[in-house]
Amino acid sequence: MSAPAPTIEEAVQAALATVDDPEIRRPITELGMVKGFTVAAGKVTVELLLTVAGCPLRDKLTTDITAAVTRIEGIESVEIDFGVMTEEQRKALQATLRGGGQSAEPVIPFAQPGSKTRVYAVASGKGGVGKSSVTVNLAAALAKRGLSVGVIDADIYGHSVPRMLGVDGRPTRVEDMIMPPQSHGVKVISIGMFTAGNAAVVWRGPMLHRALQQFLADVFWGDLDVLLLDLPPGTGDVAISLAQLLPNAEILVVTTPQTAAAEVAERAGAIALQTHQRLLGVVENMSWLELPDGSRMEVFGSGGGQTVADSLTKTVGASVPLLGQVPLDTRVREAGDAGTPIVLAEPSAAAAQALDAVADRLAVRRESLVGKPLGLTVNARR
Ligand SMILES: Nc1ncnc2c1ncn2[C@@H]1O[C@H](COP(=O)(O)OP(=O)(O)OP(=O)(O)O)[C@@H](O)[C@H]1O
Ligand SMILES: [Mg+2]
């Protein structure tokens, strides 16, 4: 015996459940956006509640709902009556997004015991070594593998991450939750998105700490597999805030082959020791330039990455590997300027392959950290 055929109402309900809010990326039915609907003579009228008045995604919702519902046999047309959520409804939505209970203190999901999100902080001793380029390429490469990836541009002086990932949207608000814009499957939040125009940000200390805390607690990231942070160069306030807010973050050090750069990179890495954070490894960038005859020109010298890795290994007493060497390639810059990282734009380029290989090593899912001590006592490495 077969199950009774669904009623037309059930079919409409099921069709609506296939439509995601374009921003929150969850079914509109789960978000309480469908207030109700009626079916009469082949026409469905949906009462839809927007999270904010004048929601820019209204057209997209109309298209998606119409497509989903008119797929049902016997439905000819769809009309959508738009309304706006009340204060109460928005609060309920926010609670749903937060996964239930409201709490007074901002909760950083990635710092909770049992969080499965791997947090990588990309650091360097000095500026201009390619920290942001490495961050966005790793993010895009991991998203390409189907992982759910977020990036926080914590470089208040630079904030080049949105441009390099081609993000032009701004975060939107639902109550006090911030929805991050996305590009290439990567969710991105940058300090630059919260400062008017390009005004130089002169935040320091407590304000910076608060901003970072807000990025971590109030942004709706969803279930991330990986969160990458692009830190400002050097060993400043941000690194210390980060250690307090995300003690489980693992540090990835970027350096060039140059000895002087390597020395500062080492110093940056050594603070991980003080803050009891795990040093994941070293990425050497701008390692060489491949000449037309196939030979390598070592523009910035050689050996810096290995030197930093060896020296950090000695300092922390656990293996800190050199994870990869990324050659110089004008396409790295061009891809960044165009907003599509080279791992996506030119995946066969040697630089893209080197970055992809580093991403492979980061893609490993970590088991829950529940019940495991953190810090220097944890020396086991993959
Ligand atoms: N492997 C590479 N080949 C060619 N150009 C590169 C490479 N890596 C980075 N670049 C370019 O070098 C410049 C600096 O890189 P990037 O902005 O990523 O460095 P950064 O360490 O984040 O710098 P800042 O300290 O200013 O934040 C950029 O123009 C970038 O496109
Ligand atoms: Mg940068």
Short mmCIF file of C-alpha atoms and ligand atoms in Angstrom, two decimals:
data_model
loop_
_atom_site.label_atom_id
_atom_site.label_comp_id
_atom_site.label_asym_id
_atom_site.label_seq_id
_atom_site.Cartn_x
_atom_site.Cartn_y
_atom_site.Cartn_z
CA MET A 1 0.00 0.00 0.00
CA SER A 2 1.37 3.38 -0.86
CA ALA A 3 1.19 6.36 1.46
CA PRO A 4 -1.70 8.73 0.82
CA ALA A 5 -0.85 11.41 -1.72
CA PRO A 6 0.16 14.70 -0.08
CA THR A 7 -2.46 17.39 -0.04
CA ILE A 8 -1.79 20.49 -2.08
CA GLU A 9 -1.09 22.39 1.15
CA GLU A 10 1.50 19.82 2.15
CA ALA A 11 3.10 20.11 -1.26
CA VAL A 12 3.27 23.91 -0.96
CA GLN A 13 4.71 23.67 2.55
CA ALA A 14 7.37 21.24 1.29
CA ALA A 15 8.18 23.49 -1.68
CA LEU A 16 8.58 26.52 0.58
CA ALA A 17 10.92 24.53 2.81
CA THR A 18 13.30 24.17 -0.13
CA VAL A 19 13.74 27.94 -0.39
CA ASP A 20 16.67 29.36 1.58
CA ASP A 21 16.96 32.92 2.74
CA PRO A 22 19.74 34.13 0.42
CA GLU A 23 21.56 35.79 3.27
CA ILE A 24 21.11 33.48 6.22
CA ARG A 25 21.15 30.40 4.02
CA ARG A 26 18.58 28.50 5.96
CA PRO A 27 15.05 27.52 4.81
CA ILE A 28 12.59 30.40 5.08
CA THR A 29 10.18 28.07 6.84
CA GLU A 30 12.71 27.41 9.61
CA LEU A 31 13.38 31.10 10.05
CA GLY A 32 9.75 31.92 10.74
CA MET A 33 9.54 34.01 7.59
CA VAL A 34 6.49 32.24 6.20
CA LYS A 35 3.58 33.64 8.15
CA GLY A 36 1.07 31.62 6.19
CA PHE A 37 -0.25 30.84 2.74
CA THR A 38 -3.51 30.10 0.98
CA VAL A 39 -4.21 28.03 -2.10
CA ALA A 40 -7.18 28.85 -4.31
CA ALA A 41 -7.89 27.97 -7.94
CA GLY A 42 -4.29 27.24 -8.92
CA LYS A 43 -2.94 30.31 -7.19
CA VAL A 44 -0.83 30.34 -4.05
CA THR A 45 -0.67 33.48 -1.94
CA VAL A 46 2.27 33.50 0.47
CA GLU A 47 2.54 35.87 3.41
CA LEU A 48 6.26 36.42 3.80
CA LEU A 49 7.92 38.29 6.64
CA LEU A 50 11.18 40.03 5.85
CA THR A 51 13.75 40.46 8.59
CA VAL A 52 14.08 44.16 7.83
CA ALA A 53 11.93 46.60 5.88
CA GLY A 54 13.27 47.28 2.39
CA CYS A 55 15.28 44.05 2.41
CA PRO A 56 17.42 44.11 -0.74
CA LEU A 57 16.88 40.40 -1.25
CA ARG A 58 13.17 40.69 -1.89
CA ASP A 59 13.47 40.02 -5.63
CA LYS A 60 15.62 36.98 -5.13
CA LEU A 61 13.12 35.59 -2.62
CA THR A 62 10.26 36.23 -5.04
CA THR A 63 12.04 34.40 -7.85
CA ASP A 64 13.03 31.45 -5.67
CA ILE A 65 9.63 31.02 -4.07
CA THR A 66 7.81 31.31 -7.40
CA ALA A 67 10.12 28.75 -8.99
CA ALA A 68 9.72 26.29 -6.12
CA VAL A 69 5.94 26.56 -5.79
CA THR A 70 4.98 26.62 -9.49
CA ARG A 71 6.81 23.31 -9.84
CA ILE A 72 3.79 21.73 -8.11
CA GLU A 73 1.26 20.29 -10.47
CA GLY A 74 -1.89 22.36 -10.56
CA ILE A 75 -0.26 25.57 -9.33
CA GLU A 76 -0.29 28.27 -11.97
CA SER A 77 0.74 31.40 -10.15
CA VAL A 78 2.22 32.71 -6.94
CA GLU A 79 1.60 35.98 -5.18
CA ILE A 80 3.72 37.14 -2.31
CA ASP A 81 2.46 39.54 0.32
CA PHE A 82 5.48 41.02 1.99
CA GLY A 83 5.45 42.05 5.61
CA VAL A 84 8.17 42.84 8.09
CA MET A 85 9.01 40.94 11.26
CA THR A 86 8.04 42.48 14.54
CA GLU A 87 10.65 43.13 17.17
CA GLU A 88 9.50 39.94 18.90
CA GLN A 89 9.79 37.83 15.75
CA ARG A 90 13.26 39.13 15.05
CA LYS A 91 14.32 38.25 18.58
CA ALA A 92 12.94 34.75 18.09
CA LEU A 93 14.87 34.42 14.84
CA GLN A 94 18.02 35.57 16.52
CA ALA A 95 17.54 32.97 19.23
CA THR A 96 17.07 30.30 16.55
CA LEU A 97 20.26 31.37 14.81
CA ARG A 98 22.17 31.30 18.05
CA GLY A 99 20.96 27.78 18.62
CA GLY A 100 18.60 28.49 21.49
CA GLY A 101 19.16 30.18 24.81
CA GLN A 102 19.91 33.85 25.10
CA SER A 103 22.84 34.71 27.27
CA ALA A 104 24.11 37.94 28.68
CA GLU A 105 27.81 37.49 27.90
CA PRO A 106 28.86 37.28 24.27
CA VAL A 107 29.63 33.64 23.63
CA ILE A 108 32.40 32.79 21.20
CA PRO A 109 31.31 29.51 19.66
CA PHE A 110 34.83 28.63 18.48
CA ALA A 111 36.23 28.87 21.99
CA GLN A 112 33.70 26.49 23.52
CA PRO A 113 34.87 23.06 24.57
CA GLY A 114 33.81 20.62 21.90
CA SER A 115 33.95 23.14 19.07
CA LYS A 116 34.88 21.33 15.87
CA THR A 117 35.99 24.50 14.12
CA ARG A 118 39.70 24.68 13.45
CA VAL A 119 40.96 28.19 14.02
CA TYR A 120 44.08 29.30 12.19
CA ALA A 121 45.66 32.66 12.85
CA VAL A 122 47.95 33.77 10.05
CA ALA A 123 50.79 35.86 11.47
CA SER A 124 54.00 37.42 10.26
CA GLY A 125 56.78 39.43 11.77
CA LYS A 126 56.69 42.19 9.23
CA GLY A 127 54.31 43.57 6.64
CA GLY A 128 54.17 42.86 2.96
CA VAL A 129 55.30 39.23 3.11
CA GLY A 130 52.02 37.97 1.64
CA LYS A 131 50.06 37.17 4.77
CA SER A 132 46.74 38.30 3.31
CA SER A 133 47.42 36.57 0.00
CA VAL A 134 48.16 33.32 1.82
CA THR A 135 45.04 33.71 4.00
CA VAL A 136 42.59 34.26 1.14
CA ASN A 137 44.09 31.50 -0.98
CA LEU A 138 43.92 28.98 1.87
CA ALA A 139 40.32 30.06 2.53
CA ALA A 140 39.29 29.69 -1.11
CA ALA A 141 41.15 26.38 -1.45
CA LEU A 142 39.42 24.97 1.64
CA ALA A 143 35.99 26.17 0.48
CA LYS A 144 36.69 24.53 -2.88
CA ARG A 145 37.10 21.25 -0.99
CA GLY A 146 33.56 21.66 0.34
CA LEU A 147 34.50 22.89 3.80
CA SER A 148 32.58 25.67 5.46
CA VAL A 149 35.08 28.51 5.81
CA GLY A 150 35.12 31.91 7.48
CA VAL A 151 37.78 34.62 7.40
CA ILE A 152 38.26 37.46 9.85
CA ASP A 153 40.37 40.29 8.56
CA ALA A 154 41.83 41.41 11.87
CA ASP A 155 44.45 43.58 10.20
CA ILE A 156 43.08 46.96 11.15
CA TYR A 157 45.81 48.74 9.24
CA GLY A 158 45.52 46.77 6.06
CA HIS A 159 42.12 45.13 5.65
CA SER A 160 42.79 43.94 2.12
CA VAL A 161 41.00 40.61 2.52
CA PRO A 162 37.59 41.67 1.15
CA ARG A 163 39.13 43.00 -2.05
CA MET A 164 41.29 39.92 -2.52
CA LEU A 165 38.23 37.71 -2.18
CA GLY A 166 36.04 39.94 -4.31
CA VAL A 167 33.63 40.72 -1.48
CA ASP A 168 31.78 43.93 -2.10
CA GLY A 169 28.72 43.34 0.05
CA ARG A 170 28.47 44.72 3.53
CA PRO A 171 27.41 42.80 6.58
CA THR A 172 23.71 43.02 7.35
CA ARG A 173 22.12 43.01 10.74
CA VAL A 174 19.36 40.91 12.22
CA GLU A 175 18.87 42.34 15.70
CA ASP A 176 22.34 42.23 17.18
CA MET A 177 23.55 39.43 14.93
CA ILE A 178 25.78 40.31 11.99
CA MET A 179 25.45 38.34 8.75
CA PRO A 180 28.79 38.15 6.95
CA PRO A 181 28.92 38.68 3.18
CA GLN A 182 30.23 35.73 1.18
CA SER A 183 32.38 35.23 -1.86
CA HIS A 184 33.75 32.05 -3.42
CA GLY A 185 31.94 30.20 -0.62
CA VAL A 186 33.92 32.03 2.05
CA LYS A 187 32.25 34.14 4.75
CA VAL A 188 34.21 37.32 5.33
CA ILE A 189 34.24 39.93 8.05
CA SER A 190 36.69 42.80 8.09
CA ILE A 191 37.21 45.74 10.38
CA GLY A 192 37.15 47.81 7.21
CA MET A 193 33.46 46.97 6.76
CA PHE A 194 32.65 48.86 9.94
CA THR A 195 34.65 51.99 9.33
CA ALA A 196 33.30 54.69 7.06
CA GLY A 197 35.09 54.86 3.74
CA ASN A 198 38.78 54.20 4.09
CA ALA A 199 39.24 56.24 7.22
CA ALA A 200 42.45 55.16 8.89
CA VAL A 201 41.64 53.16 11.94
CA VAL A 202 43.49 54.22 15.00
CA TRP A 203 41.86 51.80 17.38
CA ARG A 204 44.05 50.36 20.00
CA GLY A 205 43.91 48.09 22.99
CA PRO A 206 40.46 47.75 24.49
CA MET A 207 38.58 48.90 21.37
CA LEU A 208 40.42 46.44 19.25
CA HIS A 209 39.75 43.69 21.73
CA ARG A 210 36.07 44.58 21.72
CA ALA A 211 35.95 44.58 17.92
CA LEU A 212 37.59 41.19 17.70
CA GLN A 213 35.26 39.84 20.37
CA GLN A 214 32.31 41.15 18.40
CA PHE A 215 33.52 39.53 15.19
CA LEU A 216 33.78 36.26 17.02
CA ALA A 217 30.60 36.37 19.09
CA ASP A 218 28.05 38.48 17.25
CA VAL A 219 28.70 37.43 13.68
CA PHE A 220 26.51 34.56 12.60
CA TRP A 221 29.09 32.19 11.16
CA GLY A 222 27.03 29.02 11.19
CA ASP A 223 28.89 25.75 11.65
CA LEU A 224 32.35 26.49 10.35
CA ASP A 225 34.90 23.79 9.63
CA VAL A 226 37.66 26.35 9.46
CA LEU A 227 38.08 29.94 10.62
CA LEU A 228 41.10 31.86 9.35
CA LEU A 229 42.28 35.13 10.85
CA ASP A 230 44.52 37.55 9.01
CA LEU A 231 46.46 39.23 11.81
CA PRO A 232 48.25 42.55 11.58
CA PRO A 233 52.02 42.19 11.20
CA GLY A 234 54.14 42.01 14.32
CA THR A 235 53.35 41.10 17.87
CA GLY A 236 50.76 43.66 18.80
CA ASP A 237 47.58 43.99 20.80
CA VAL A 238 45.61 41.83 18.40
CA ALA A 239 47.76 38.77 18.96
CA ILE A 240 47.32 39.05 22.70
CA SER A 241 43.57 39.63 22.44
CA LEU A 242 43.35 36.66 20.15
CA ALA A 243 45.12 34.45 22.65
CA GLN A 244 42.59 35.46 25.30
CA LEU A 245 39.54 35.10 23.10
CA LEU A 246 40.59 32.00 21.19
CA PRO A 247 43.08 30.02 23.22
CA ASN A 248 42.67 27.11 20.84
CA ALA A 249 43.77 29.04 17.76
CA GLU A 250 46.73 27.58 15.92
CA ILE A 251 49.32 29.93 14.51
CA LEU A 252 50.54 29.82 10.95
CA VAL A 253 53.65 31.93 10.38
CA VAL A 254 54.30 33.49 6.97
CA THR A 255 57.76 34.64 6.04
CA THR A 256 59.91 35.30 3.00
CA PRO A 257 63.24 33.54 2.40
CA GLN A 258 65.09 36.67 3.50
CA THR A 259 67.09 36.29 6.70
CA ALA A 260 65.96 39.59 8.17
CA ALA A 261 62.32 38.73 7.53
CA ALA A 262 62.91 35.30 8.97
CA GLU A 263 64.24 36.73 12.20
CA VAL A 264 61.16 38.85 12.79
CA ALA A 265 58.89 35.98 11.82
CA GLU A 266 60.56 33.94 14.51
CA ARG A 267 59.85 36.55 17.10
CA ALA A 268 56.21 36.61 16.03
CA GLY A 269 56.09 32.87 16.33
CA ALA A 270 57.69 32.89 19.73
CA ILE A 271 54.77 34.77 21.28
CA ALA A 272 52.69 31.69 20.62
CA LEU A 273 54.88 30.11 23.24
CA GLN A 274 54.04 32.77 25.79
CA THR A 275 50.35 32.58 25.00
CA HIS A 276 50.36 28.78 24.97
CA GLN A 277 49.04 28.56 21.44
CA ARG A 278 50.00 25.82 19.10
CA LEU A 279 52.29 26.69 16.22
CA LEU A 280 50.97 24.85 13.23
CA GLY A 281 53.80 25.57 10.85
CA VAL A 282 55.54 28.00 8.55
CA VAL A 283 54.70 29.07 5.01
CA GLU A 284 57.51 30.61 3.01
CA ASN A 285 56.21 33.03 0.39
CA MET A 286 57.99 34.67 -2.55
CA SER A 287 60.45 31.77 -2.45
CA TRP A 288 61.76 32.15 -5.99
CA LEU A 289 60.87 33.36 -9.44
CA GLU A 290 60.78 30.82 -12.21
CA LEU A 291 62.56 32.17 -15.28
CA PRO A 292 61.51 31.35 -18.85
CA ASP A 293 64.37 28.83 -19.12
CA GLY A 294 62.95 26.97 -16.11
CA SER A 295 65.67 28.02 -13.70
CA ARG A 296 64.85 29.62 -10.36
CA MET A 297 65.89 33.08 -9.41
CA GLU A 298 66.01 33.49 -5.64
CA VAL A 299 64.94 37.11 -5.51
CA PHE A 300 64.79 37.31 -1.72
CA GLY A 301 67.53 34.82 -0.92
CA SER A 302 66.87 31.35 0.36
CA GLY A 303 66.35 29.28 3.46
CA GLY A 304 64.26 31.71 5.51
CA GLY A 305 61.24 29.45 5.87
CA GLN A 306 63.27 26.42 6.94
CA THR A 307 65.30 28.54 9.36
CA VAL A 308 62.15 29.86 11.04
CA ALA A 309 60.63 26.36 11.19
CA ASP A 310 63.78 24.85 12.72
CA SER A 311 64.20 27.64 15.19
CA LEU A 312 60.56 27.57 16.31
CA THR A 313 60.76 23.80 16.62
CA LYS A 314 63.65 24.25 19.01
CA THR A 315 61.93 27.00 20.96
CA VAL A 316 58.64 25.19 21.54
CA GLY A 317 60.11 21.71 21.79
CA ALA A 318 57.70 20.25 19.25
CA SER A 319 57.83 19.93 15.50
CA VAL A 320 56.91 23.14 13.66
CA PRO A 321 57.12 22.09 10.00
CA LEU A 322 57.75 24.17 6.90
CA LEU A 323 54.36 23.59 5.27
CA GLY A 324 55.17 24.97 1.86
CA GLN A 325 57.13 27.32 -0.36
CA VAL A 326 55.13 29.60 -2.62
CA PRO A 327 57.01 31.00 -5.61
CA LEU A 328 56.70 34.55 -6.87
CA ASP A 329 54.17 34.82 -9.66
CA THR A 330 52.59 38.00 -10.98
CA ARG A 331 49.34 36.06 -11.22
CA VAL A 332 49.20 35.89 -7.41
CA ARG A 333 48.90 39.66 -7.32
CA GLU A 334 46.67 39.93 -10.37
CA ALA A 335 44.28 37.30 -9.04
CA GLY A 336 44.17 39.11 -5.69
CA ASP A 337 43.51 42.45 -7.36
CA ALA A 338 40.73 40.88 -9.42
CA GLY A 339 39.09 39.33 -6.36
CA THR A 340 39.55 35.69 -7.36
CA PRO A 341 42.45 34.01 -5.54
CA ILE A 342 44.99 32.23 -7.75
CA VAL A 343 44.00 28.78 -6.39
CA LEU A 344 40.69 29.36 -8.19
CA ALA A 345 41.80 31.56 -11.09
CA GLU A 346 44.93 29.62 -12.15
CA PRO A 347 44.91 26.35 -10.22
CA SER A 348 47.67 24.84 -12.36
CA ALA A 349 50.19 27.60 -11.58
CA ALA A 350 53.04 26.43 -9.33
CA ALA A 351 52.16 29.08 -6.74
CA ALA A 352 48.53 27.89 -6.67
CA GLN A 353 49.63 24.28 -6.27
CA ALA A 354 51.93 25.15 -3.39
CA LEU A 355 49.06 26.97 -1.65
CA ASP A 356 46.71 24.09 -2.39
CA ALA A 357 49.15 21.66 -0.81
CA VAL A 358 49.24 23.78 2.37
CA ALA A 359 45.41 23.82 2.35
CA ASP A 360 45.44 20.01 2.20
CA ARG A 361 47.31 19.94 5.46
CA LEU A 362 44.83 22.31 7.09
CA ALA A 363 41.75 20.52 5.80
CA VAL A 364 42.08 17.66 8.26
CA ARG A 365 39.12 17.69 10.57
CA ARG A 366 40.10 17.85 14.16
CA GLU A 367 38.34 15.77 16.73
CA SER A 368 36.63 17.49 19.58
CA LEU A 369 38.95 18.95 22.17
CA VAL A 370 36.64 18.09 25.04
CA GLY A 371 38.58 16.92 28.03
CA LYS A 372 41.94 17.56 26.46
CA PRO A 373 44.34 19.96 28.08
CA LEU A 374 45.51 22.77 25.89
CA GLY A 375 48.82 24.49 25.77
CA LEU A 376 52.34 23.31 26.17
CA THR A 377 51.46 19.91 27.53
CA VAL A 378 49.96 19.02 24.15
CA ASN A 379 52.90 18.12 22.00
CA ALA A 380 51.46 15.39 19.84
CA ARG A 381 51.29 16.44 16.23
CA ARG A 382 50.00 14.90 13.09
N1 LIG B 1 53.83 34.76 -4.26
C1 LIG B 1 53.60 36.00 -4.71
N2 LIG B 1 53.92 36.36 -5.98
C2 LIG B 1 53.69 37.61 -6.42
N3 LIG B 1 53.14 38.59 -5.71
C3 LIG B 1 52.79 38.29 -4.44
C4 LIG B 1 52.99 37.00 -3.88
N4 LIG B 1 52.53 37.02 -2.59
C5 LIG B 1 52.05 38.26 -2.38
N5 LIG B 1 52.21 39.03 -3.48
C6 LIG B 1 51.87 40.45 -3.62
O1 LIG B 1 52.64 41.17 -2.68
C7 LIG B 1 51.91 42.21 -2.08
C8 LIG B 1 51.84 42.02 -0.57
O2 LIG B 1 51.11 40.86 -0.30
P1 LIG B 1 50.01 40.82 0.85
O3 LIG B 1 49.17 42.02 0.81
O4 LIG B 1 49.34 39.49 0.78
O5 LIG B 1 50.99 40.85 2.09
P2 LIG B 1 50.68 41.15 3.63
O6 LIG B 1 51.73 40.44 4.40
O7 LIG B 1 49.29 40.83 3.94
O8 LIG B 1 50.91 42.69 3.65
P3 LIG B 1 50.42 43.77 4.75
O9 LIG B 1 51.44 43.71 5.83
O10 LIG B 1 50.42 45.04 4.00
O11 LIG B 1 49.08 43.34 5.22
C9 LIG B 1 50.54 42.17 -2.74
O12 LIG B 1 50.49 43.08 -3.80
C10 LIG B 1 50.43 40.75 -3.26
O13 LIG B 1 49.61 40.67 -4.39
MG MG B 2 47.72 42.05 4.68
#
